[in-house]
């Protein structure tokens, strides 16, 4: 039981910082450019809802960033910032629950999650 709690805490800490990054990034967008309130990101912690909500966060984050970059006349490398890697992260995460596929999808989901996090953090830094 104690080992399980330690494992849960170790997994929870990066997830909290991930959501914090997403929330802060949305907070840097002007309210009229946000497609989602920054606090809505935290719904990713609601079991079962998070399966669908993760897709919503990716779409809304991409839309919000695109609008904000356009409003500020900042150059974007992609018209939907973070959307492609974000969708790959979501799909791989769902596929990680499928037996046998999970051996490939699990590590792929982890890698996509890290890349998505770094991408969003990079966009956030540009919105100082």
Tab-separated table of C-alpha atoms in Angstrom:
chain	number	residue	atom	x	y	z
A	1	UNK	CA	0.000	0.000	0.000
A	2	UNK	CA	2.808	2.420	0.896
A	3	UNK	CA	4.634	1.726	-2.373
A	4	UNK	CA	1.448	2.409	-4.292
A	5	UNK	CA	1.052	5.817	-2.619
A	6	UNK	CA	4.661	6.723	-3.387
A	7	UNK	CA	4.171	5.703	-7.032
A	8	UNK	CA	0.962	7.744	-7.224
A	9	UNK	CA	2.706	10.798	-5.760
A	10	UNK	CA	5.585	10.440	-8.220
A	11	UNK	CA	3.118	10.322	-11.125
A	12	UNK	CA	0.971	13.138	-9.759
A	13	UNK	CA	3.739	15.733	-9.426
A	14	UNK	CA	4.572	15.970	-13.161
A	15	UNK	CA	0.858	15.952	-14.020
A	16	UNK	CA	0.304	18.939	-11.721
A	17	UNK	CA	3.183	20.858	-13.302
A	18	UNK	CA	1.882	19.951	-16.784
A	19	UNK	CA	-1.566	21.357	-15.980
A	20	UNK	CA	0.036	24.389	-14.379
A	21	UNK	CA	1.953	25.059	-17.609
A	22	UNK	CA	-1.218	24.733	-19.692
A	23	UNK	CA	-3.198	26.939	-17.323
A	24	UNK	CA	-0.527	29.654	-17.196
A	25	UNK	CA	-0.222	29.617	-20.985
A	26	UNK	CA	-3.952	30.148	-21.399
A	27	UNK	CA	-3.755	32.866	-18.752
A	28	UNK	CA	-1.255	34.760	-20.895
A	29	UNK	CA	-3.778	34.887	-23.720
A	30	UNK	CA	-6.160	37.844	-23.780
A	31	UNK	CA	-9.645	36.830	-22.585
A	32	UNK	CA	-11.152	37.492	-26.018
A	33	UNK	CA	-8.620	35.089	-27.590
A	34	UNK	CA	-9.162	32.241	-25.132
A	35	UNK	CA	-11.306	29.347	-26.261
A	36	UNK	CA	-11.247	27.973	-22.723
A	37	UNK	CA	-10.786	29.438	-19.261
A	38	UNK	CA	-7.373	28.615	-17.750
A	39	UNK	CA	-8.955	26.821	-14.794
A	40	UNK	CA	-10.764	24.353	-17.043
A	41	UNK	CA	-7.442	22.579	-17.690
A	42	UNK	CA	-7.654	21.070	-14.213
A	43	UNK	CA	-10.604	18.922	-15.304
A	44	UNK	CA	-7.919	16.613	-16.684
A	45	UNK	CA	-7.770	15.186	-13.155
A	46	UNK	CA	-11.386	13.973	-13.273
A	47	UNK	CA	-11.357	10.222	-13.998
A	48	UNK	CA	-13.125	9.111	-17.189
A	49	UNK	CA	-13.900	12.718	-18.148
A	50	UNK	CA	-10.198	13.173	-18.847
A	51	UNK	CA	-10.409	10.691	-21.738
A	52	UNK	CA	-12.504	13.157	-23.740
A	53	UNK	CA	-11.327	16.342	-22.031
A	54	UNK	CA	-7.707	15.863	-23.097
A	55	UNK	CA	-8.812	16.251	-26.728
A	56	UNK	CA	-10.772	19.386	-25.832
A	57	UNK	CA	-7.745	20.891	-24.100
A	58	UNK	CA	-5.532	20.240	-27.144
A	59	UNK	CA	-8.044	21.780	-29.571
A	60	UNK	CA	-8.846	24.762	-27.341
A	61	UNK	CA	-5.168	25.398	-26.546
A	62	UNK	CA	-4.267	25.380	-30.250
A	63	UNK	CA	-7.129	27.734	-31.096
A	64	UNK	CA	-6.345	30.101	-28.251
A	65	UNK	CA	-2.644	30.268	-29.094
A	66	UNK	CA	-3.354	30.818	-32.795
A	67	UNK	CA	-5.686	33.725	-31.985
A	68	UNK	CA	-3.267	35.244	-29.476
A	69	UNK	CA	-0.254	35.027	-31.783
A	70	UNK	CA	-2.297	36.568	-34.598
A	71	UNK	CA	-3.549	39.376	-32.337
A	72	UNK	CA	0.012	40.160	-31.275
A	73	UNK	CA	1.352	39.858	-34.850
A	74	UNK	CA	3.795	37.159	-33.766
A	75	UNK	CA	5.048	34.584	-36.250
A	76	UNK	CA	3.847	31.026	-35.762
A	77	UNK	CA	5.515	27.862	-37.029
A	78	UNK	CA	2.103	26.196	-37.334
A	79	UNK	CA	-1.431	27.577	-37.821
A	80	UNK	CA	-2.647	25.276	-35.016
A	81	UNK	CA	0.165	25.390	-32.437
A	82	UNK	CA	0.694	22.093	-30.648
A	83	UNK	CA	-2.373	20.450	-32.177
A	84	UNK	CA	-0.631	17.646	-34.097
A	85	UNK	CA	1.610	16.454	-31.276
A	86	UNK	CA	-1.226	16.973	-28.803
A	87	UNK	CA	-3.557	14.737	-30.782
A	88	UNK	CA	-0.802	12.128	-31.112
A	89	UNK	CA	-0.381	12.275	-27.328
A	90	UNK	CA	-4.119	11.763	-26.736
A	91	UNK	CA	-4.496	8.931	-29.238
A	92	UNK	CA	-1.370	7.122	-28.057
A	93	UNK	CA	-2.558	7.498	-24.467
A	94	UNK	CA	-5.869	5.848	-25.273
A	95	UNK	CA	-4.151	3.107	-27.287
A	96	UNK	CA	-1.914	2.428	-24.280
A	97	UNK	CA	-4.948	0.846	-22.596
A	98	UNK	CA	-5.179	-1.826	-25.322
A	99	UNK	CA	-3.356	-5.075	-24.490
A	100	UNK	CA	-0.320	-5.830	-26.671
A	101	UNK	CA	-0.568	-2.401	-28.336
A	102	UNK	CA	0.357	-0.846	-24.997
A	103	UNK	CA	4.001	-1.890	-25.361
A	104	UNK	CA	4.377	0.574	-28.222
A	105	UNK	CA	1.618	3.075	-27.432
A	106	UNK	CA	2.620	3.619	-23.789
A	107	UNK	CA	6.156	4.855	-24.487
A	108	UNK	CA	4.888	6.778	-27.536
A	109	UNK	CA	2.280	8.518	-25.351
A	110	UNK	CA	4.950	9.456	-22.798
A	111	UNK	CA	7.249	10.878	-25.476
A	112	UNK	CA	4.397	12.810	-27.127
A	113	UNK	CA	3.319	14.142	-23.711
A	114	UNK	CA	6.818	15.470	-23.011
A	115	UNK	CA	7.143	16.998	-26.495
A	116	UNK	CA	3.686	18.617	-26.198
A	117	UNK	CA	4.554	20.012	-22.772
A	118	UNK	CA	7.833	21.482	-24.080
A	119	UNK	CA	6.060	22.968	-27.132
A	120	UNK	CA	3.366	24.637	-25.038
A	121	UNK	CA	5.974	25.929	-22.586
A	122	UNK	CA	7.887	27.387	-25.566
A	123	UNK	CA	4.779	29.154	-26.848
A	124	UNK	CA	4.138	30.421	-23.326
A	125	UNK	CA	7.622	31.956	-23.167
A	126	UNK	CA	6.913	33.824	-26.415
A	127	UNK	CA	3.815	35.369	-24.822
A	128	UNK	CA	5.639	37.257	-22.094
